[in-house]
Amino acid sequence: NAYGVTSDSGTIDVGGGAIPGSFTLSPGAIQCNSFGLNWGPGSTGADGYRVFRSDSGGVFNQIATTTATFYPDGSVSQNNSYNYFIRAYNTAGTRDSNTIGPTTTPYCPPTVNLKCNGQDGPINVTDGAICSLTWTSTDTSGPTPCTASGGFWSGPGPRAVSNAVGEPSLPITSTTTFTLICTGPGGSTAPLDFVDVVPGGSPLPGWIEIIPK
């Protein structure tokens, strides 16, 4: 690696006592934006640990120092390959763990945010009013990655729509649900986002309520 030390139980002995003992690195939870590392119960005699990472087969660089026997690397990106090793150290020297990887992080699942009249709700509209539907999404693919269904969209549904656009609804005169679900390399938005239009009653948790007057 870039530091000139083998990453499979490599050691540097500077004298003056026992260097840290052998230990094993294992992967933890791996997500699109985080990579968990575990090496418990750790290295006997270690004062601390330095975390090294190689991105996409490149050189190893130190990314953190810790006294714990785990590390959640939150600086990774989706669909990228990583290798890791841990270097235990004390005043007598260092010892390296095994190297794990290459491991590729998954794609992030898409997100979507659907609004009516620029709000997440609850809001009120008069009977027969038109709702201005707008939405944004992330981590989608293709020119029309989202599917609009239900409700009184201005066109027939379900149908494909782009990932950031807006359109007016047809007049709202009864209970209506506007639904939007988007897809990408990481799957589909779950849960989907929707605007629920309920004449009268109280808002339901996580819903946008539009109450015709």
Coordinates of C-alpha atoms in Angstrom, one line a residue:
N1 CA 0.0 0.0 0.0
A2 CA 0.9 3.7 0.0
Y3 CA 2.5 3.4 3.4
G4 CA 5.0 0.7 2.4
V5 CA 3.7 -2.0 4.8
T6 CA 1.9 -5.2 4.0
S7 CA -1.7 -5.2 5.1
D8 CA -1.9 -8.9 6.0
S9 CA -0.6 -9.0 9.6
G10 CA 2.2 -6.7 8.7
T11 CA 4.3 -5.4 11.7
I12 CA 6.7 -2.6 12.5
D13 CA 8.7 -3.1 15.7
V14 CA 10.4 0.0 17.0
G15 CA 11.6 -1.7 20.1
G16 CA 11.0 -1.1 23.8
G17 CA 8.2 -3.6 24.5
A18 CA 5.6 -5.8 22.9
I19 CA 3.9 -4.6 19.7
P20 CA 0.1 -5.0 19.4
G21 CA -1.2 -8.6 19.0
S22 CA -2.9 -10.1 15.9
F23 CA -6.5 -9.3 15.2
T24 CA -9.1 -9.8 12.4
L25 CA -11.0 -7.2 10.5
S26 CA -14.6 -8.1 9.2
P27 CA -17.1 -6.1 7.3
G28 CA -20.2 -4.8 9.0
A29 CA -23.4 -3.3 7.5
I30 CA -22.8 -2.0 4.0
Q31 CA -25.1 0.6 2.5
C32 CA -25.0 3.0 -0.4
N33 CA -23.5 5.7 1.8
S34 CA -21.8 3.9 4.7
F35 CA -19.5 0.9 5.2
G36 CA -19.2 -0.7 8.6
L37 CA -16.0 -2.2 9.9
N38 CA -15.5 -4.4 13.0
W39 CA -12.4 -5.9 14.5
G40 CA -13.5 -6.8 18.0
P41 CA -12.2 -7.9 20.4
G42 CA -9.3 -6.0 19.0
S43 CA -5.6 -6.2 19.3
T44 CA -4.0 -7.0 22.6
G45 CA -1.8 -4.2 23.9
A46 CA -3.0 -1.6 21.3
D47 CA -3.3 2.0 22.3
G48 CA -5.4 2.8 19.2
Y49 CA -6.2 2.0 15.6
R50 CA -5.7 3.7 12.3
V51 CA -8.2 3.0 9.5
F52 CA -6.9 2.7 6.0
R53 CA -9.0 2.6 2.8
S54 CA -8.3 2.0 -0.9
D55 CA -10.9 3.4 -3.4
S56 CA -11.5 1.5 -6.6
G57 CA -8.2 -0.4 -6.4
G58 CA -6.1 2.7 -5.7
V59 CA -3.5 3.3 -3.0
F60 CA -4.4 3.0 0.7
N61 CA -4.9 6.2 2.6
Q62 CA -5.5 6.7 6.3
I63 CA -9.1 8.0 6.8
A64 CA -9.5 7.8 10.6
T65 CA -7.9 7.1 14.0
T66 CA -10.0 5.5 16.8
T67 CA -9.6 3.7 20.1
A68 CA -12.8 1.7 19.4
T69 CA -12.9 -1.8 17.7
F70 CA -15.4 -0.7 15.1
Y71 CA -15.7 2.1 12.6
P72 CA -18.6 3.3 10.4
D73 CA -17.2 4.9 7.3
G74 CA -19.7 7.4 6.2
S75 CA -17.7 8.9 3.4
V76 CA -18.2 6.2 0.8
S77 CA -20.4 6.7 -2.3
Q78 CA -22.8 4.4 -4.1
N79 CA -21.6 1.8 -6.6
N80 CA -18.0 2.2 -5.7
S81 CA -15.4 -0.5 -4.7
Y82 CA -13.4 -0.3 -1.4
N83 CA -10.7 -2.2 0.4
Y84 CA -9.8 -1.7 4.1
F85 CA -7.3 -2.7 6.7
I86 CA -6.7 -1.5 10.3
R87 CA -3.4 -0.7 11.8
A88 CA -3.1 -1.2 15.6
Y89 CA -0.4 0.8 17.3
N90 CA 1.4 1.4 20.6
T91 CA 4.7 2.9 21.7
A92 CA 6.5 -0.4 20.7
G93 CA 5.3 -0.5 17.1
T94 CA 2.3 -1.4 14.9
R95 CA 0.5 -4.4 13.6
D96 CA -1.9 -4.6 10.6
S97 CA -5.0 -6.6 10.2
N98 CA -6.1 -8.6 7.2
T99 CA -7.4 -6.7 4.2
I100 CA -11.0 -6.9 3.3
G101 CA -12.4 -6.2 -0.2
P102 CA -12.8 -5.3 -2.8
T103 CA -16.4 -4.7 -1.9
T104 CA -18.8 -2.6 -3.9
T105 CA -21.4 -0.5 -2.2
P106 CA -25.0 -0.8 -3.5
Y107 CA -26.9 1.9 -5.3
C108 CA -29.0 4.2 -3.2
P109 CA -32.8 3.7 -3.4
P110 CA -34.6 6.6 -5.1
T111 CA -36.4 9.3 -3.1
V112 CA -39.4 11.4 -4.1
N113 CA -41.1 14.4 -2.6
L114 CA -44.6 15.2 -4.0
K115 CA -46.2 18.5 -3.0
C116 CA -49.6 20.2 -3.6
N117 CA -49.5 24.0 -4.0
G118 CA -45.9 23.9 -2.8
Q119 CA -46.7 22.3 0.6
D120 CA -46.5 19.0 2.2
G121 CA -49.7 19.7 4.1
P122 CA -52.1 19.6 5.6
I123 CA -53.7 22.4 3.5
N124 CA -57.2 23.4 2.6
V125 CA -58.6 24.1 -0.9
T126 CA -62.1 25.2 -2.0
D127 CA -64.4 22.6 -3.6
G128 CA -63.5 22.3 -7.3
A129 CA -60.1 24.0 -6.9
I130 CA -57.1 22.8 -8.9
C131 CA -54.1 21.5 -7.0
S132 CA -50.7 22.5 -8.4
L133 CA -48.7 19.2 -8.2
T134 CA -44.9 19.4 -8.1
W135 CA -42.3 16.9 -7.3
T136 CA -38.6 16.2 -7.2
S137 CA -36.7 12.9 -6.9
T138 CA -33.1 11.6 -6.5
D139 CA -31.1 8.6 -7.6
T140 CA -33.5 7.8 -10.5
S141 CA -32.6 6.7 -14.0
G142 CA -33.9 7.6 -17.5
P143 CA -35.9 10.6 -18.7
T144 CA -39.2 9.4 -17.2
P145 CA -38.4 7.4 -14.2
C146 CA -41.5 8.1 -12.1
T147 CA -45.0 6.8 -12.4
A148 CA -48.0 8.9 -11.6
S149 CA -51.3 7.1 -10.7
G150 CA -54.5 7.6 -8.9
G151 CA -56.2 11.0 -8.4
F152 CA -57.2 13.5 -10.9
W153 CA -53.9 14.2 -12.7
S154 CA -54.2 16.3 -15.7
G155 CA -53.5 13.3 -17.9
P156 CA -54.5 9.6 -17.7
G157 CA -52.7 7.4 -15.2
P158 CA -50.8 5.4 -14.4
R159 CA -48.2 6.9 -16.8
A160 CA -44.5 7.7 -16.8
V161 CA -43.4 11.2 -15.9
S162 CA -40.0 12.9 -15.5
N163 CA -38.2 13.2 -12.2
A164 CA -38.6 16.9 -11.6
V165 CA -41.7 18.7 -13.0
G166 CA -45.1 20.0 -12.2
E167 CA -48.6 19.9 -13.5
P168 CA -52.1 21.0 -12.4
S169 CA -54.7 18.5 -11.2
L170 CA -58.2 18.4 -12.5
P171 CA -60.8 20.1 -10.2
I172 CA -60.9 18.5 -6.8
T173 CA -64.5 17.6 -5.8
S174 CA -64.2 14.3 -3.9
T175 CA -61.8 12.2 -1.9
T176 CA -58.7 11.7 -4.1
T177 CA -55.2 10.4 -3.8
F178 CA -52.3 11.5 -6.0
T179 CA -49.6 8.9 -6.1
L180 CA -46.0 9.0 -7.4
I181 CA -43.4 6.2 -7.4
C182 CA -39.9 6.5 -8.9
T183 CA -37.4 3.9 -9.9
G184 CA -33.6 3.8 -10.4
P185 CA -30.7 1.4 -10.2
G186 CA -31.3 1.0 -6.4
G187 CA -34.9 0.0 -6.8
S188 CA -38.1 1.9 -6.3
T189 CA -39.1 4.5 -3.8
A190 CA -40.5 2.8 -0.8
P191 CA -42.8 4.1 0.6
L192 CA -44.1 5.9 -2.5
D193 CA -45.1 9.5 -2.0
F194 CA -48.7 10.6 -2.3
V195 CA -51.0 13.6 -1.6
D196 CA -54.3 12.5 0.0
V197 CA -57.3 14.6 -0.6
V198 CA -60.0 14.1 2.0
P199 CA -63.2 16.2 2.2
G200 CA -63.5 16.9 6.0
G201 CA -61.9 14.9 8.8
S202 CA -58.6 15.2 10.5
P203 CA -55.1 14.9 8.9
L204 CA -53.6 11.4 9.0
P205 CA -49.9 11.0 10.0
G206 CA -47.6 11.4 7.1
W207 CA -50.4 12.4 4.7
I208 CA -51.1 15.6 2.9
E209 CA -54.7 16.5 3.4
I210 CA -56.6 18.8 1.1
I211 CA -60.0 19.6 2.3
P212 CA -62.5 21.2 -0.2
K213 CA -64.5 24.0 1.5

